[in-house]
Tab-separated table of C-alpha atoms in Angstrom:
chain	number	residue	atom	x	y	z
A	1	MET	CA	-8.893	-8.861	-20.982
A	2	SER	CA	-8.518	-10.691	-17.683
A	3	SER	CA	-10.832	-9.774	-14.849
A	4	ALA	CA	-7.990	-10.055	-12.354
A	5	ALA	CA	-5.976	-7.019	-11.448
A	6	ALA	CA	-2.306	-7.083	-12.229
A	7	PRO	CA	-0.336	-8.924	-9.539
A	8	THR	CA	1.595	-7.034	-6.925
A	9	LEU	CA	5.116	-6.268	-8.092
A	10	SER	CA	8.128	-7.930	-6.530
A	11	LEU	CA	10.309	-4.879	-6.164
A	12	PRO	CA	14.084	-4.990	-5.674
A	13	GLY	CA	13.670	-3.958	-2.028
A	14	ASP	CA	11.224	-6.758	-1.213
A	15	PRO	CA	12.200	-8.905	1.802
A	16	PRO	CA	13.167	-12.473	0.853
A	17	GLY	CA	10.861	-14.435	3.148
A	18	GLY	CA	12.113	-17.937	3.979
A	19	ARG	CA	12.314	-20.025	7.135
A	20	ARG	CA	13.684	-17.265	9.340
A	21	ALA	CA	10.811	-15.026	8.281
A	22	VAL	CA	8.312	-17.747	9.197
A	23	TRP	CA	9.988	-18.204	12.607
A	24	VAL	CA	10.057	-14.509	13.520
A	25	TRP	CA	6.561	-13.862	12.170
A	26	GLY	CA	5.356	-16.959	14.039
A	27	ILE	CA	6.395	-15.387	17.343
A	28	GLY	CA	4.222	-12.362	16.576
A	29	VAL	CA	1.333	-14.625	15.555
A	30	ALA	CA	1.666	-16.528	18.856
A	31	VAL	CA	1.218	-13.245	20.749
A	32	TYR	CA	-1.887	-12.494	18.670
A	33	PHE	CA	-3.157	-16.049	19.294
A	34	VAL	CA	-3.028	-15.505	23.060
A	35	ALA	CA	-4.620	-12.058	22.746
A	36	ILE	CA	-7.594	-13.632	20.954
A	37	ILE	CA	-7.956	-16.273	23.679
A	38	PHE	CA	-8.186	-13.499	26.250
A	39	ARG	CA	-10.462	-11.318	24.098
A	40	THR	CA	-13.000	-14.082	23.434
A	41	SER	CA	-12.894	-15.772	26.830
A	42	LEU	CA	-15.845	-13.646	27.952
A	43	GLY	CA	-17.930	-15.039	25.078
A	44	VAL	CA	-18.110	-18.470	26.730
A	45	ALA	CA	-18.276	-17.001	30.249
A	46	GLY	CA	-21.057	-14.474	29.673
A	47	LEU	CA	-23.709	-16.271	31.713
A	48	ASP	CA	-21.145	-17.080	34.436
A	49	ALA	CA	-20.112	-13.409	34.546
A	50	ALA	CA	-23.727	-12.300	34.885
A	51	ASP	CA	-24.140	-14.609	37.889
A	52	ARG	CA	-20.771	-13.723	39.442
A	53	PHE	CA	-21.265	-9.955	39.300
A	54	HIS	CA	-25.097	-9.958	39.555
A	55	VAL	CA	-25.687	-7.875	36.409
A	56	ASN	CA	-28.370	-7.678	33.717
A	57	ALA	CA	-27.947	-7.884	29.920
A	58	SER	CA	-26.976	-4.231	29.446
A	59	ALA	CA	-24.358	-4.349	32.190
A	60	LEU	CA	-23.032	-7.638	30.828
A	61	ALA	CA	-22.703	-6.079	27.380
A	62	THR	CA	-20.717	-3.240	28.933
A	63	PHE	CA	-17.790	-5.639	29.497
A	64	SER	CA	-17.391	-6.254	25.786
A	65	ILE	CA	-18.378	-2.727	24.774
A	66	LEU	CA	-15.730	-1.139	26.983
A	67	GLN	CA	-13.136	-3.634	25.805
A	68	LEU	CA	-13.941	-2.874	22.156
A	69	LEU	CA	-14.219	0.870	22.818
A	70	VAL	CA	-10.655	0.867	24.113
A	71	TYR	CA	-9.562	-1.399	21.254
A	72	ALA	CA	-11.124	0.780	18.555
A	73	GLY	CA	-9.918	4.011	20.143
A	74	MET	CA	-6.359	2.681	20.252
A	75	GLN	CA	-6.143	1.689	16.584
A	76	ILE	CA	-4.806	4.937	15.110
A	77	PRO	CA	-2.414	5.595	18.046
A	78	VAL	CA	-1.163	2.002	17.768
A	79	GLY	CA	-0.704	2.372	14.006
A	80	LEU	CA	1.395	5.467	14.597
A	81	MET	CA	3.367	3.695	17.337
A	82	VAL	CA	4.109	0.751	15.047
A	83	ASP	CA	5.260	3.108	12.274
A	84	HIS	CA	7.565	5.054	14.621
A	85	LEU	CA	8.608	2.658	17.429
A	86	GLY	CA	8.712	-0.641	15.579
A	87	THR	CA	6.881	-3.922	16.024
A	88	LYS	CA	8.812	-5.467	18.913
A	89	LYS	CA	8.297	-2.590	21.349
A	90	VAL	CA	4.587	-2.332	20.599
A	91	LEU	CA	3.984	-6.099	20.786
A	92	THR	CA	5.844	-6.255	24.103
A	93	MET	CA	3.706	-3.509	25.599
A	94	GLY	CA	0.592	-5.256	24.303
A	95	ALA	CA	1.532	-8.643	25.787
A	96	VAL	CA	2.224	-7.129	29.207
A	97	LEU	CA	-1.057	-5.197	29.248
A	98	PHE	CA	-3.370	-7.980	28.076
A	99	THR	CA	-1.783	-10.430	30.523
A	100	LEU	CA	-2.345	-8.041	33.426
A	101	GLY	CA	-5.902	-7.475	32.196
A	102	GLN	CA	-6.737	-11.196	32.103
A	103	LEU	CA	-5.186	-11.735	35.536
A	104	GLY	CA	-7.092	-8.768	36.950
A	105	PHE	CA	-10.353	-10.099	35.506
A	106	ALA	CA	-9.723	-13.420	37.247
A	107	LEU	CA	-9.234	-11.799	40.644
A	108	SER	CA	-11.743	-8.916	40.450
A	109	PRO	CA	-14.074	-8.934	43.474
A	110	SER	CA	-16.461	-6.364	41.984
A	111	TYR	CA	-18.093	-5.365	38.708
A	112	GLY	CA	-16.148	-2.085	38.589
A	113	MET	CA	-12.749	-3.748	38.940
A	114	ALA	CA	-13.716	-6.356	36.364
A	115	LEU	CA	-14.616	-3.553	33.936
A	116	ALA	CA	-11.246	-1.888	34.494
A	117	SER	CA	-9.495	-5.208	33.852
A	118	ARG	CA	-11.317	-5.719	30.545
A	119	ALA	CA	-10.361	-2.178	29.513
A	120	LEU	CA	-6.699	-2.947	30.245
A	121	LEU	CA	-7.021	-6.178	28.269
A	122	GLY	CA	-8.547	-4.286	25.335
A	123	CYS	CA	-5.641	-1.834	25.373
A	124	GLY	CA	-3.083	-4.638	25.130
A	125	ASP	CA	-5.125	-6.552	22.570
A	126	ALA	CA	-5.255	-3.432	20.383
A	127	MET	CA	-1.482	-3.535	19.979
A	128	THR	CA	-1.258	-7.040	18.538
A	129	PHE	CA	-2.901	-7.426	15.133
A	130	ILE	CA	-1.556	-4.293	13.445
A	131	SER	CA	1.899	-5.228	14.743
A	132	VAL	CA	1.587	-8.710	13.221
A	133	LEU	CA	0.467	-7.248	9.876
A	134	ARG	CA	3.467	-4.903	9.911
A	135	LEU	CA	5.775	-7.787	10.849
A	136	GLY	CA	4.519	-9.795	7.873
A	137	ALA	CA	5.010	-6.845	5.530
A	138	ARG	CA	8.614	-6.419	6.739
A	139	TRP	CA	9.597	-10.094	6.500
A	140	PHE	CA	7.702	-11.385	3.416
A	141	PRO	CA	7.461	-10.195	-0.221
A	142	ALA	CA	4.533	-7.872	-0.951
A	143	ARG	CA	2.818	-10.421	-3.206
A	144	ARG	CA	2.376	-12.653	-0.132
A	145	GLY	CA	0.517	-9.922	1.782
A	146	PRO	CA	-3.102	-11.127	1.353
A	147	LEU	CA	-2.284	-14.747	2.199
A	148	ILE	CA	-0.030	-13.836	5.141
A	149	GLY	CA	-2.783	-11.634	6.569
A	150	GLN	CA	-5.406	-14.369	6.253
A	151	ILE	CA	-3.114	-16.944	7.870
A	152	ALA	CA	-2.488	-14.590	10.800
A	153	ALA	CA	-6.248	-14.191	11.212
A	154	LEU	CA	-6.624	-17.977	10.975
A	155	PHE	CA	-4.301	-18.463	13.942
A	156	GLY	CA	-6.274	-15.804	15.769
A	157	MET	CA	-9.418	-17.840	15.233
A	158	ALA	CA	-7.561	-20.858	16.606
A	159	GLY	CA	-7.302	-18.783	19.800
A	160	ASN	CA	-11.070	-18.417	19.674
A	161	LEU	CA	-11.271	-22.190	19.377
A	162	VAL	CA	-9.280	-22.526	22.602
A	163	SER	CA	-11.857	-20.329	24.324
A	164	THR	CA	-14.853	-22.288	23.071
A	165	LEU	CA	-13.327	-25.703	23.782
A	166	LEU	CA	-10.971	-25.376	26.746
A	167	ILE	CA	-11.983	-22.311	28.744
A	168	ALA	CA	-15.686	-23.182	28.580
A	169	ARG	CA	-14.950	-26.653	30.011
A	170	ALA	CA	-12.475	-25.353	32.570
A	171	LEU	CA	-15.036	-22.867	33.895
A	172	HIS	CA	-17.423	-25.663	34.783
A	173	GLY	CA	-14.715	-27.985	36.076
A	174	LEU	CA	-12.277	-25.646	37.835
A	175	GLY	CA	-14.269	-22.497	38.547
A	176	TRP	CA	-13.861	-18.855	37.630
A	177	THR	CA	-10.652	-17.830	39.434
A	178	THR	CA	-8.582	-20.926	38.623
A	179	THR	CA	-9.607	-20.833	34.948
A	180	PHE	CA	-8.790	-17.187	34.337
A	181	VAL	CA	-5.609	-17.129	36.429
A	182	GLY	CA	-4.380	-20.234	34.634
A	183	SER	CA	-5.166	-18.806	31.192
A	184	SER	CA	-3.336	-15.561	31.999
A	185	MET	CA	-0.073	-17.507	32.272
A	186	ALA	CA	-0.179	-17.975	28.489
A	187	GLY	CA	0.715	-14.296	28.213
A	188	VAL	CA	3.939	-14.904	30.147
A	189	VAL	CA	4.776	-17.895	27.929
A	190	VAL	CA	4.655	-15.864	24.681
A	191	LEU	CA	6.421	-12.868	26.217
A	192	VAL	CA	9.695	-14.791	26.638
A	193	PRO	CA	10.403	-15.624	22.939
A	194	LEU	CA	9.077	-12.187	21.987
A	195	LEU	CA	11.761	-10.504	24.081
A	196	LEU	CA	14.538	-12.920	23.113
A	197	PHE	CA	14.087	-13.597	19.415
A	198	LEU	CA	11.717	-11.213	17.612
A	199	LYS	CA	13.256	-8.667	15.216
A	200	ASP	CA	11.404	-5.891	13.426
A	201	HIS	CA	12.889	-6.688	10.010
A	202	PRO	CA	15.584	-8.800	8.309
A	203	GLU	CA	19.100	-7.444	7.907
A	204	GLY	CA	19.342	-4.941	5.081
A	205	HIS	CA	15.577	-4.458	4.802
A	206	GLY	CA	14.944	-1.873	7.478
A	207	PRO	CA	12.630	1.052	6.797
A	208	PRO	CA	14.109	4.475	6.092
A	209	PRO	CA	14.885	6.423	9.282
A	210	VAL	CA	11.863	8.265	10.638
A	211	GLU	CA	12.247	11.832	11.804
A	212	ARG	CA	11.085	12.681	15.272
A	213	ALA	CA	7.313	12.870	14.958
A	214	GLY	CA	5.767	16.122	16.067
A	215	THR	CA	2.064	16.821	16.342
A	216	ALA	CA	1.913	18.278	12.843
A	217	HIS	CA	3.613	15.218	11.363
A	218	VAL	CA	1.231	12.849	13.167
A	219	ARG	CA	-1.808	14.799	12.000
A	220	GLY	CA	-0.426	14.838	8.477
A	221	GLN	CA	0.195	11.091	8.468
A	222	ILE	CA	-3.356	10.350	9.629
A	223	ALA	CA	-4.807	12.813	7.118
A	224	ASP	CA	-2.749	11.394	4.246
A	225	ALA	CA	-3.861	7.842	5.053
A	226	TRP	CA	-7.513	8.884	5.375
A	227	ARG	CA	-7.358	10.848	2.122
A	228	GLU	CA	-6.745	7.644	0.180
A	229	PRO	CA	-10.065	6.128	-1.014
A	230	GLY	CA	-8.538	2.659	-0.551
A	231	THR	CA	-8.074	3.305	3.173
A	232	ARG	CA	-11.664	4.452	3.603
A	233	LEU	CA	-13.007	1.599	1.485
A	234	GLY	CA	-10.963	-0.852	3.548
A	235	MET	CA	-12.420	0.568	6.757
A	236	TRP	CA	-16.004	0.207	5.496
A	237	VAL	CA	-15.366	-3.338	4.241
A	238	HIS	CA	-14.026	-4.214	7.693
A	239	PHE	CA	-16.953	-2.399	9.340
A	240	THR	CA	-19.598	-4.234	7.322
A	241	THR	CA	-18.224	-7.763	7.250
A	242	GLN	CA	-16.674	-8.422	10.639
A	243	PHE	CA	-19.215	-7.485	13.287
A	244	PRO	CA	-22.009	-10.125	12.985
A	245	ALA	CA	-19.622	-12.965	13.828
A	246	MET	CA	-17.798	-10.846	16.407
A	247	VAL	CA	-21.044	-10.043	18.230
A	248	PHE	CA	-22.085	-13.703	18.061
A	249	LEU	CA	-18.792	-15.085	19.345
A	250	LEU	CA	-17.841	-12.346	21.764
A	251	LEU	CA	-21.039	-12.243	23.798
A	252	TRP	CA	-24.529	-12.788	22.399
A	253	GLY	CA	-24.249	-16.081	20.500
A	254	LEU	CA	-24.333	-18.355	23.550
A	255	PRO	CA	-27.296	-16.579	25.244
A	256	PHE	CA	-29.193	-16.523	21.903
A	257	LEU	CA	-28.695	-20.246	21.308
A	258	VAL	CA	-29.512	-21.201	24.912
A	259	GLU	CA	-32.296	-18.756	25.821
A	260	ALA	CA	-33.950	-18.072	22.450
A	261	GLN	CA	-33.317	-21.387	20.684
A	262	GLY	CA	-33.627	-23.723	23.670
A	263	LEU	CA	-30.300	-25.493	23.182
A	264	SER	CA	-28.112	-26.840	25.958
A	265	ARG	CA	-24.854	-25.067	26.740
A	266	SER	CA	-22.831	-27.931	25.336
A	267	VAL	CA	-24.664	-27.912	22.003
A	268	ALA	CA	-24.459	-24.114	21.844
A	269	GLY	CA	-20.724	-24.353	22.501
A	270	GLU	CA	-20.379	-26.806	19.619
A	271	LEU	CA	-22.119	-24.335	17.287
A	272	LEU	CA	-19.751	-21.564	18.399
A	273	THR	CA	-16.899	-23.948	17.652
A	274	LEU	CA	-18.341	-24.444	14.160
A	275	VAL	CA	-18.127	-20.684	13.571
A	276	VAL	CA	-14.450	-20.778	14.449
A	277	LEU	CA	-13.676	-23.846	12.302
A	278	SER	CA	-15.582	-22.376	9.386
A	279	ASN	CA	-13.644	-19.135	9.785
A	280	MET	CA	-10.357	-20.991	9.530
A	281	ALA	CA	-11.461	-22.814	6.372
A	282	PHE	CA	-12.778	-19.658	4.705
A	283	GLY	CA	-9.571	-17.824	5.627
A	284	LEU	CA	-7.420	-20.150	3.564
A	285	VAL	CA	-9.792	-19.968	0.590
A	286	TYR	CA	-10.237	-16.182	0.665
A	287	GLY	CA	-6.495	-15.618	1.070
A	288	GLN	CA	-5.715	-17.661	-2.043
A	289	ILE	CA	-8.462	-16.014	-4.111
A	290	VAL	CA	-7.477	-12.447	-3.214
A	291	ALA	CA	-3.753	-13.113	-3.702
A	292	ARG	CA	-4.412	-14.350	-7.260
A	293	HIS	CA	-7.400	-12.220	-8.310
A	294	HIS	CA	-7.530	-8.739	-6.796
A	295	ALA	CA	-10.708	-7.978	-8.730
A	296	ALA	CA	-12.488	-10.530	-6.519
A	297	ARG	CA	-12.048	-8.442	-3.370
A	298	ALA	CA	-15.256	-6.388	-3.498
A	299	PRO	CA	-17.475	-9.233	-4.800
A	300	LEU	CA	-16.219	-11.506	-2.012
A	301	ALA	CA	-16.902	-8.871	0.638
A	302	LEU	CA	-20.365	-7.964	-0.650
A	303	GLY	CA	-21.286	-11.611	-1.216
A	304	THR	CA	-20.344	-12.418	2.376
A	305	VAL	CA	-22.514	-9.564	3.663
A	306	ALA	CA	-25.483	-10.741	1.575
A	307	ALA	CA	-25.145	-14.368	2.697
A	308	THR	CA	-24.764	-13.342	6.342
A	309	ALA	CA	-27.846	-11.101	6.247
A	310	LEU	CA	-29.943	-13.812	4.572
A	311	LEU	CA	-29.033	-16.538	7.063
A	312	TRP	CA	-29.258	-14.186	10.055
A	313	ALA	CA	-32.791	-13.164	9.039
A	314	SER	CA	-33.815	-16.767	8.322
A	315	ALA	CA	-32.712	-17.980	11.746
A	316	VAL	CA	-33.893	-15.023	13.818
A	317	PHE	CA	-37.315	-14.698	12.127
A	318	PHE	CA	-38.022	-18.385	11.555
A	319	PRO	CA	-41.833	-18.800	11.872
A	320	ALA	CA	-41.712	-21.057	14.925
A	321	ASP	CA	-40.523	-20.873	18.512
A	322	HIS	CA	-37.132	-22.320	17.568
A	323	ALA	CA	-35.206	-22.429	14.298
A	324	PRO	CA	-34.383	-25.959	13.097
A	325	MET	CA	-30.903	-27.260	13.883
A	326	TRP	CA	-29.895	-27.447	10.211
A	327	LEU	CA	-30.572	-23.721	9.828
A	328	LEU	CA	-28.523	-22.834	12.911
A	329	ILE	CA	-25.684	-24.974	11.572
A	330	VAL	CA	-25.756	-23.180	8.214
A	331	LEU	CA	-25.905	-19.803	9.972
A	332	CYS	CA	-22.828	-20.607	12.048
A	333	ALA	CA	-20.977	-21.914	8.990
A	334	VAL	CA	-21.708	-18.704	7.065
A	335	LEU	CA	-20.757	-16.519	10.039
A	336	GLY	CA	-17.342	-18.130	9.732
A	337	ALA	CA	-16.794	-16.197	6.488
A	338	CYS	CA	-17.129	-12.816	8.239
A	339	GLY	CA	-13.597	-12.715	9.653
A	340	PRO	CA	-11.834	-13.623	6.379
A	341	ALA	CA	-14.029	-11.151	4.503
A	342	SER	CA	-13.031	-8.391	6.931
A	343	MET	CA	-9.366	-9.052	6.118
A	344	ILE	CA	-10.093	-7.916	2.568
A	345	GLY	CA	-10.297	-4.395	3.991
A	346	PHE	CA	-6.535	-4.446	4.623
A	347	ASP	CA	-5.990	-5.562	1.014
A	348	PHE	CA	-7.656	-2.347	-0.162
A	349	ALA	CA	-5.593	-0.154	2.175
A	350	ARG	CA	-2.221	-1.844	1.623
A	351	PRO	CA	-1.635	-0.813	-2.034
A	352	ALA	CA	-3.051	2.650	-1.372
A	353	ASN	CA	-0.366	3.646	1.166
A	354	PRO	CA	3.452	3.719	1.174
A	355	PRO	CA	5.374	1.452	3.611
A	356	GLU	CA	5.989	4.206	6.158
A	357	ARG	CA	2.215	4.728	6.484
A	358	GLN	CA	1.075	1.091	6.581
A	359	GLY	CA	0.595	0.944	10.353
A	360	THR	CA	-1.513	4.106	10.399
A	361	ALA	CA	-3.650	2.940	7.476
A	362	SER	CA	-4.121	-0.511	9.030
A	363	GLY	CA	-5.212	1.136	12.269
A	364	ILE	CA	-7.896	3.121	10.452
A	365	VAL	CA	-9.153	-0.022	8.707
A	366	ASN	CA	-9.151	-2.067	11.898
A	367	MET	CA	-11.298	0.506	13.657
A	368	GLY	CA	-14.208	-0.235	11.338
A	369	GLY	CA	-15.284	-3.678	12.441
A	370	PHE	CA	-14.738	-2.976	16.115
A	371	ILE	CA	-16.804	0.206	16.043
A	372	ALA	CA	-19.607	-1.783	14.387
A	373	SER	CA	-19.218	-4.609	16.925
A	374	MET	CA	-19.231	-2.225	19.866
A	375	THR	CA	-22.338	-0.437	18.570
A	376	THR	CA	-24.213	-3.704	17.986
A	377	LEU	CA	-23.204	-5.217	21.327
A	378	PHE	CA	-24.650	-2.157	23.057
A	379	ALA	CA	-27.796	-2.065	20.907
A	380	VAL	CA	-28.556	-5.750	21.482
A	381	GLY	CA	-28.117	-5.420	25.258
A	382	VAL	CA	-30.345	-2.350	25.483
A	383	LEU	CA	-33.032	-3.849	23.233
A	384	LEU	CA	-33.047	-7.134	25.161
A	385	ASP	CA	-33.645	-5.279	28.424
A	386	ALA	CA	-36.242	-2.990	26.833
A	387	THR	CA	-38.235	-5.786	25.158
A	388	GLY	CA	-38.057	-8.509	27.789
A	389	ASP	CA	-35.380	-10.551	26.011
A	390	ASN	CA	-36.945	-10.404	22.539
A	391	TYR	CA	-34.017	-11.581	20.431
A	392	ARG	CA	-35.876	-10.982	17.161
A	393	ILE	CA	-36.043	-7.262	17.802
A	394	ALA	CA	-32.587	-7.035	19.394
A	395	PHE	CA	-30.792	-8.967	16.646
A	396	SER	CA	-32.451	-6.834	13.943
A	397	SER	CA	-29.960	-4.070	14.803
A	398	VAL	CA	-27.442	-6.003	12.689
A	399	PHE	CA	-29.285	-5.104	9.468
A	400	VAL	CA	-29.043	-1.367	10.121
A	401	LEU	CA	-25.253	-1.364	10.282
A	402	GLU	CA	-24.936	-3.731	7.325
A	403	ALA	CA	-27.055	-1.378	5.198
A	404	ILE	CA	-24.926	1.638	6.157
A	405	GLY	CA	-21.733	-0.231	5.342
A	406	VAL	CA	-22.913	-1.532	1.959
A	407	VAL	CA	-23.883	1.975	0.859
A	408	GLN	CA	-20.391	3.251	1.713
A	409	ILE	CA	-18.652	0.333	-0.036
A	410	LEU	CA	-20.608	0.931	-3.228
A	411	ARG	CA	-19.909	4.673	-3.025
A	412	LEU	CA	-16.127	4.285	-2.653
A	413	ARG	CA	-15.492	1.196	-4.776
A	414	SER	CA	-14.860	2.796	-8.189
A	415	ARG	CA	-12.913	5.713	-6.711
A	416	ALA	CA	-10.551	3.353	-4.879
A	417	ALA	CA	-10.076	1.196	-7.996
A	418	HIS	CA	-9.134	4.232	-10.073
A	419	ARG	CA	-6.652	5.443	-7.476
A	420	GLU	CA	-5.127	1.957	-7.140
A	421	ARG	CA	-4.519	1.809	-10.901
A	422	GLU	CA	-2.673	5.134	-10.637
A	423	HIS	CA	-0.474	3.771	-7.819
A	424	HIS	CA	0.212	0.650	-9.852
A	425	VAL	CA	1.443	2.647	-12.846
A	426	ILE	CA	3.706	4.732	-10.594
A	427	SER	CA	5.122	1.570	-8.984
A	428	ARG	CA	5.937	0.112	-12.404
A	429	VAL	CA	7.776	3.279	-13.425
A	430	GLU	CA	9.729	3.421	-10.159
A	431	ALA	CA	10.624	-0.291	-10.410
A	432	VAL	CA	12.018	0.231	-13.906
A	433	HIS	CA	14.232	3.095	-12.719
A	434	VAL	CA	15.586	1.406	-9.571
A	435	PRO	CA	19.386	0.987	-10.042
A	436	VAL	CA	20.732	-2.584	-9.866
């Protein structure tokens, strides 16, 4: 008996894919690409922001925490919006909001206004990824789902690469206002093709009409998605795998490498770039493995968590003032696997929910990693202030959340697998009885 789960069925109603699908989906991915540039731009500007607004570590962390708090809090509402309004409307709202947020951050004269701008950016950012996942599901056959999701995440990491390479250099060459105002124009650039060319679905493959959603219907849709063990397992996989790299890239990686490891900003920036490049490489590999062998999903996720914890502990607790460069390089390379591993969470939720509930389920899953990231960003900032910048103590908070997540994954794993087998049998029966 093969260890791989049976492949996803190509049902008669599956969209055909093709060049037009790639073009339309590519517009959505471009919007997500820009959202990631804006989201991660603070990661390379953390020390500059602290100087500009005269804030300590806790206040600096509040930028990212608030941004992620808004992002995480918006996930279920955005999932419902995508299910009921369609992708184009939600992506358009997101692009407008994150562009205004980035522009406001560039021009903010005070810490309070800068916080409000990051919150607005987080609100717009929250509307992008779930929309892109839904767009892929509407334009490509279901069997392409895992690979399409990983490729979308790969382009998102390319946005992170823009932050680490271009925005970091522009900050030192052009200054704060010019850099952030200039970057905000990218939001206008992607908004034009979004409005002109993006379509929610190909002709003849639209979803069934959705009745006007009342409060009871919305509550029922959320409850039905949450009731599926695959949705909950997906959320905990996302929770446990994503946040170490997110915390490192979004805010604390650069200060850790510069202040705790004694590296120059340029070398630290190169290590952050390595995380991004590694993420892109792992994304292609993980996408292919999961698409062909569904049974590999949980082992890949748990293996990534174990490797991340081992390298994180080795670097943070190295018995010397500074960890050797080779160890920091390996750590950054392994952190690159966190993003692709978090995408596996969506591959647990996707087969557990019908098409009309995919946005809601994806929103629940996507909350996981951002709640973990927000919690860790806050914990690290507080512990750094409380311990006089002791990164060993502050970075130990990562292990607490990883332990919680692993326990939940192990608890839900067999239940989700059993339920998925039931769904698979039902899908086979329905496919056989579809009239041709």
